[in-house]
Amino acid sequence: MSLADVILAIIWVGVSAYGVFGGADFGAGIWDLFAGGPERGAKVRSLLERAIGPVWEANHVWLIFVLVYLWTAFPEPFVAIATTLYIPLTLAAFGIILRGTAFAFRKWSDTMPSRRFFGATFAASSVLTPFFLGTVAGAIASGRVPLGNAAGDPVASWLNPTSLLAGSLAVVACAFMAAALVARVASAEGSTELAQYFRRRALGAGVATGVVAAAGIVVLRADAPALFHGLTSAWGIPILLVSAAAGIVSLWLLSRRSYSVARGFALLATVSILWGWAVGQYPYLLQGEATVDAFAAPQAVLIGLVIAFAAAVLLVIPSLIWLFSLTERGVLGEVGGQDAESTGALLERLGG
């Protein structure tokens, strides 16, 4: 294994972390969209906010980490990806900004129309952002990003069968992970009604994820043959089998209301898909054009990245573990209901 391979593996750890934590975060917004009207969906939205509220900003650390490492370690492929796929990347960036802004502003809205507006913005951007990120993955995986500055088709590169499949798979997988995670939170809080609510949705989203993934076999064979052959190789098949088995086990555990263990298998199923993609495409960063070793930065840069990663492991990982631990123990929970975070309540506290 070369040093460039080590950096690629580090980047994929970041991709996996963003896929799991960011994906569950987006999925919570997807269920917010389908929670119903203000009164009927109040309990569901309150639970979703409690589940993701303390940690949602931390999840994008992984996306920033991936982008910085990718443009530093593999600058030419990064330029090709960023300039060919600027449309879905820009739309995803707007989605992330709108989502975070709307989530924060909704908590401070004093009127029902403004809460509805920010709630709809939060929910819609939670669907569109993972979809556009999925189309980017599909464009790279199907070999539609050639080397060079804006050398690829800015529209057809991400509006094609593989990209649409990847976008759809990203949305349903996010919904599946979020429902499995929130069902466990509801169960831990003693809310049988909400645990059942999200258990049913997790089962439905899990089946939908499996159906889309199975359909992907046909799509990839016709539209992305290089990736299809990589996935069906001696290295790709075992990873796909792990993903399928983990997904089936998570659904079985959800049916038995074993929420904590089911959550782990749901995350394993998602991470396996991402690593299956990596194995299927290796050793190419851009299918047929740019290999990992040939387009890596100089050795001194790669060594610096390894040192920076070691420092990040020592500094960032313990902080994130502490943050999630505090969240699990309810230490970061909010006091009072939704009105406790209104502008009037804030002014009252400041005046006091």
PDB file of N, CA, C and O in Angstrom, residues 26-27 29-31 33-34 99 121-133 167 170-171:
ATOM      1  N   PHE A  26     -29.571  14.635   7.970  1.00  0.00           N
ATOM      2  CA  PHE A  26     -30.464  14.960   6.853  1.00  0.00           C
ATOM      3  C   PHE A  26     -31.765  14.169   6.961  1.00  0.00           C
ATOM      4  O   PHE A  26     -32.852  14.678   6.674  1.00  0.00           O
ATOM      5  N   GLY A  27     -31.648  12.909   7.366  1.00  0.00           N
ATOM      6  CA  GLY A  27     -32.833  12.067   7.459  1.00  0.00           C
ATOM      7  C   GLY A  27     -33.850  12.600   8.457  1.00  0.00           C
ATOM      8  O   GLY A  27     -35.060  12.490   8.241  1.00  0.00           O
ATOM      9  N   GLY A  29     -34.446  15.669   9.004  1.00  0.00           N
ATOM     10  CA  GLY A  29     -35.178  16.713   8.280  1.00  0.00           C
ATOM     11  C   GLY A  29     -36.197  16.132   7.314  1.00  0.00           C
ATOM     12  O   GLY A  29     -37.271  16.713   7.103  1.00  0.00           O
ATOM     13  N   ILE A  30     -35.859  14.987   6.708  1.00  0.00           N
ATOM     14  CA  ILE A  30     -36.818  14.338   5.801  1.00  0.00           C
ATOM     15  C   ILE A  30     -38.082  13.942   6.563  1.00  0.00           C
ATOM     16  O   ILE A  30     -39.203  14.160   6.096  1.00  0.00           O
ATOM     17  N   TRP A  31     -37.923  13.364   7.772  1.00  0.00           N
ATOM     18  CA  TRP A  31     -39.107  12.977   8.547  1.00  0.00           C
ATOM     19  C   TRP A  31     -39.840  14.192   9.074  1.00  0.00           C
ATOM     20  O   TRP A  31     -41.062  14.132   9.300  1.00  0.00           O
ATOM     21  N   LEU A  33     -40.380  16.733   7.284  1.00  0.00           N
ATOM     22  CA  LEU A  33     -41.225  17.112   6.141  1.00  0.00           C
ATOM     23  C   LEU A  33     -42.542  16.350   6.149  1.00  0.00           C
ATOM     24  O   LEU A  33     -43.580  16.889   5.765  1.00  0.00           O
ATOM     25  N   PHE A  34     -42.506  15.094   6.595  1.00  0.00           N
ATOM     26  CA  PHE A  34     -43.709  14.249   6.548  1.00  0.00           C
ATOM     27  C   PHE A  34     -44.387  14.107   7.915  1.00  0.00           C
ATOM     28  O   PHE A  34     -45.194  13.201   8.114  1.00  0.00           O
ATOM     29  N   ARG A  99     -30.643  24.902   5.122  1.00  0.00           N
ATOM     30  CA  ARG A  99     -31.101  23.952   6.131  1.00  0.00           C
ATOM     31  C   ARG A  99     -30.697  24.408   7.537  1.00  0.00           C
ATOM     32  O   ARG A  99     -31.510  24.433   8.454  1.00  0.00           O
ATOM     33  N   THR A 121     -38.614  25.158   4.719  1.00  0.00           N
ATOM     34  CA  THR A 121     -37.274  25.334   4.140  1.00  0.00           C
ATOM     35  C   THR A 121     -36.311  24.291   4.685  1.00  0.00           C
ATOM     36  O   THR A 121     -35.530  23.678   3.933  1.00  0.00           O
ATOM     37  N   PHE A 122     -36.362  24.065   6.004  1.00  0.00           N
ATOM     38  CA  PHE A 122     -35.502  23.060   6.642  1.00  0.00           C
ATOM     39  C   PHE A 122     -35.771  21.671   6.077  1.00  0.00           C
ATOM     40  O   PHE A 122     -34.845  20.932   5.705  1.00  0.00           O
ATOM     41  N   ALA A 123     -37.041  21.317   5.969  1.00  0.00           N
ATOM     42  CA  ALA A 123     -37.388  19.970   5.525  1.00  0.00           C
ATOM     43  C   ALA A 123     -37.052  19.756   4.049  1.00  0.00           C
ATOM     44  O   ALA A 123     -36.482  18.732   3.672  1.00  0.00           O
ATOM     45  N   ALA A 124     -37.395  20.746   3.202  1.00  0.00           N
ATOM     46  CA  ALA A 124     -37.135  20.588   1.769  1.00  0.00           C
ATOM     47  C   ALA A 124     -35.634  20.507   1.479  1.00  0.00           C
ATOM     48  O   ALA A 124     -35.186  19.679   0.674  1.00  0.00           O
ATOM     49  N   SER A 125     -34.851  21.337   2.142  1.00  0.00           N
ATOM     50  CA  SER A 125     -33.401  21.306   1.905  1.00  0.00           C
ATOM     51  C   SER A 125     -32.786  20.021   2.455  1.00  0.00           C
ATOM     52  O   SER A 125     -31.740  19.576   1.968  1.00  0.00           O
ATOM     53  N   SER A 126     -33.438  19.401   3.449  1.00  0.00           N
ATOM     54  CA  SER A 126     -32.934  18.123   3.978  1.00  0.00           C
ATOM     55  C   SER A 126     -33.109  16.994   2.971  1.00  0.00           C
ATOM     56  O   SER A 126     -32.382  16.001   3.026  1.00  0.00           O
ATOM     57  N   VAL A 127     -34.075  17.137   2.067  1.00  0.00           N
ATOM     58  CA  VAL A 127     -34.261  16.140   1.013  1.00  0.00           C
ATOM     59  C   VAL A 127     -33.322  16.415  -0.159  1.00  0.00           C
ATOM     60  O   VAL A 127     -32.664  15.517  -0.691  1.00  0.00           O
ATOM     61  N   LEU A 128     -33.260  17.688  -0.574  1.00  0.00           N
ATOM     62  CA  LEU A 128     -32.517  18.044  -1.785  1.00  0.00           C
ATOM     63  C   LEU A 128     -30.998  17.935  -1.602  1.00  0.00           C
ATOM     64  O   LEU A 128     -30.288  17.547  -2.536  1.00  0.00           O
ATOM     65  N   THR A 129     -30.497  18.262  -0.414  1.00  0.00           N
ATOM     66  CA  THR A 129     -29.042  18.253  -0.223  1.00  0.00           C
ATOM     67  C   THR A 129     -28.432  16.857  -0.387  1.00  0.00           C
ATOM     68  O   THR A 129     -27.483  16.687  -1.156  1.00  0.00           O
ATOM     69  N   PRO A 130     -28.924  15.828   0.300  1.00  0.00           N
ATOM     70  CA  PRO A 130     -28.343  14.496   0.058  1.00  0.00           C
ATOM     71  C   PRO A 130     -28.578  14.007  -1.359  1.00  0.00           C
ATOM     72  O   PRO A 130     -27.750  13.260  -1.898  1.00  0.00           O
ATOM     73  N   PHE A 131     -29.692  14.440  -1.983  1.00  0.00           N
ATOM     74  CA  PHE A 131     -29.929  14.023  -3.368  1.00  0.00           C
ATOM     75  C   PHE A 131     -28.827  14.572  -4.282  1.00  0.00           C
ATOM     76  O   PHE A 131     -28.256  13.819  -5.096  1.00  0.00           O
ATOM     77  N   PHE A 132     -28.523  15.860  -4.169  1.00  0.00           N
ATOM     78  CA  PHE A 132     -27.499  16.447  -5.035  1.00  0.00           C
ATOM     79  C   PHE A 132     -26.110  15.882  -4.715  1.00  0.00           C
ATOM     80  O   PHE A 132     -25.297  15.683  -5.616  1.00  0.00           O
ATOM     81  N   LEU A 133     -25.823  15.642  -3.440  1.00  0.00           N
ATOM     82  CA  LEU A 133     -24.542  14.997  -3.108  1.00  0.00           C
ATOM     83  C   LEU A 133     -24.475  13.599  -3.713  1.00  0.00           C
ATOM     84  O   LEU A 133     -23.411  13.152  -4.167  1.00  0.00           O
ATOM     85  N   GLY A 167     -28.532   9.545  -6.120  1.00  0.00           N
ATOM     86  CA  GLY A 167     -29.263  10.573  -5.377  1.00  0.00           C
ATOM     87  C   GLY A 167     -30.446   9.990  -4.630  1.00  0.00           C
ATOM     88  O   GLY A 167     -30.685  10.303  -3.449  1.00  0.00           O
ATOM     89  N   ALA A 170     -29.257   7.900  -1.716  1.00  0.00           N
ATOM     90  CA  ALA A 170     -28.808   8.736  -0.594  1.00  0.00           C
ATOM     91  C   ALA A 170     -29.995   9.205   0.248  1.00  0.00           C
ATOM     92  O   ALA A 170     -29.939   9.192   1.482  1.00  0.00           O
ATOM     93  N   VAL A 171     -31.076   9.600  -0.416  1.00  0.00           N
ATOM     94  CA  VAL A 171     -32.247  10.123   0.319  1.00  0.00           C
ATOM     95  C   VAL A 171     -32.889   9.022   1.169  1.00  0.00           C
ATOM     96  O   VAL A 171     -33.159   9.218   2.364  1.00  0.00           O
TER      97      VAL A 171
END
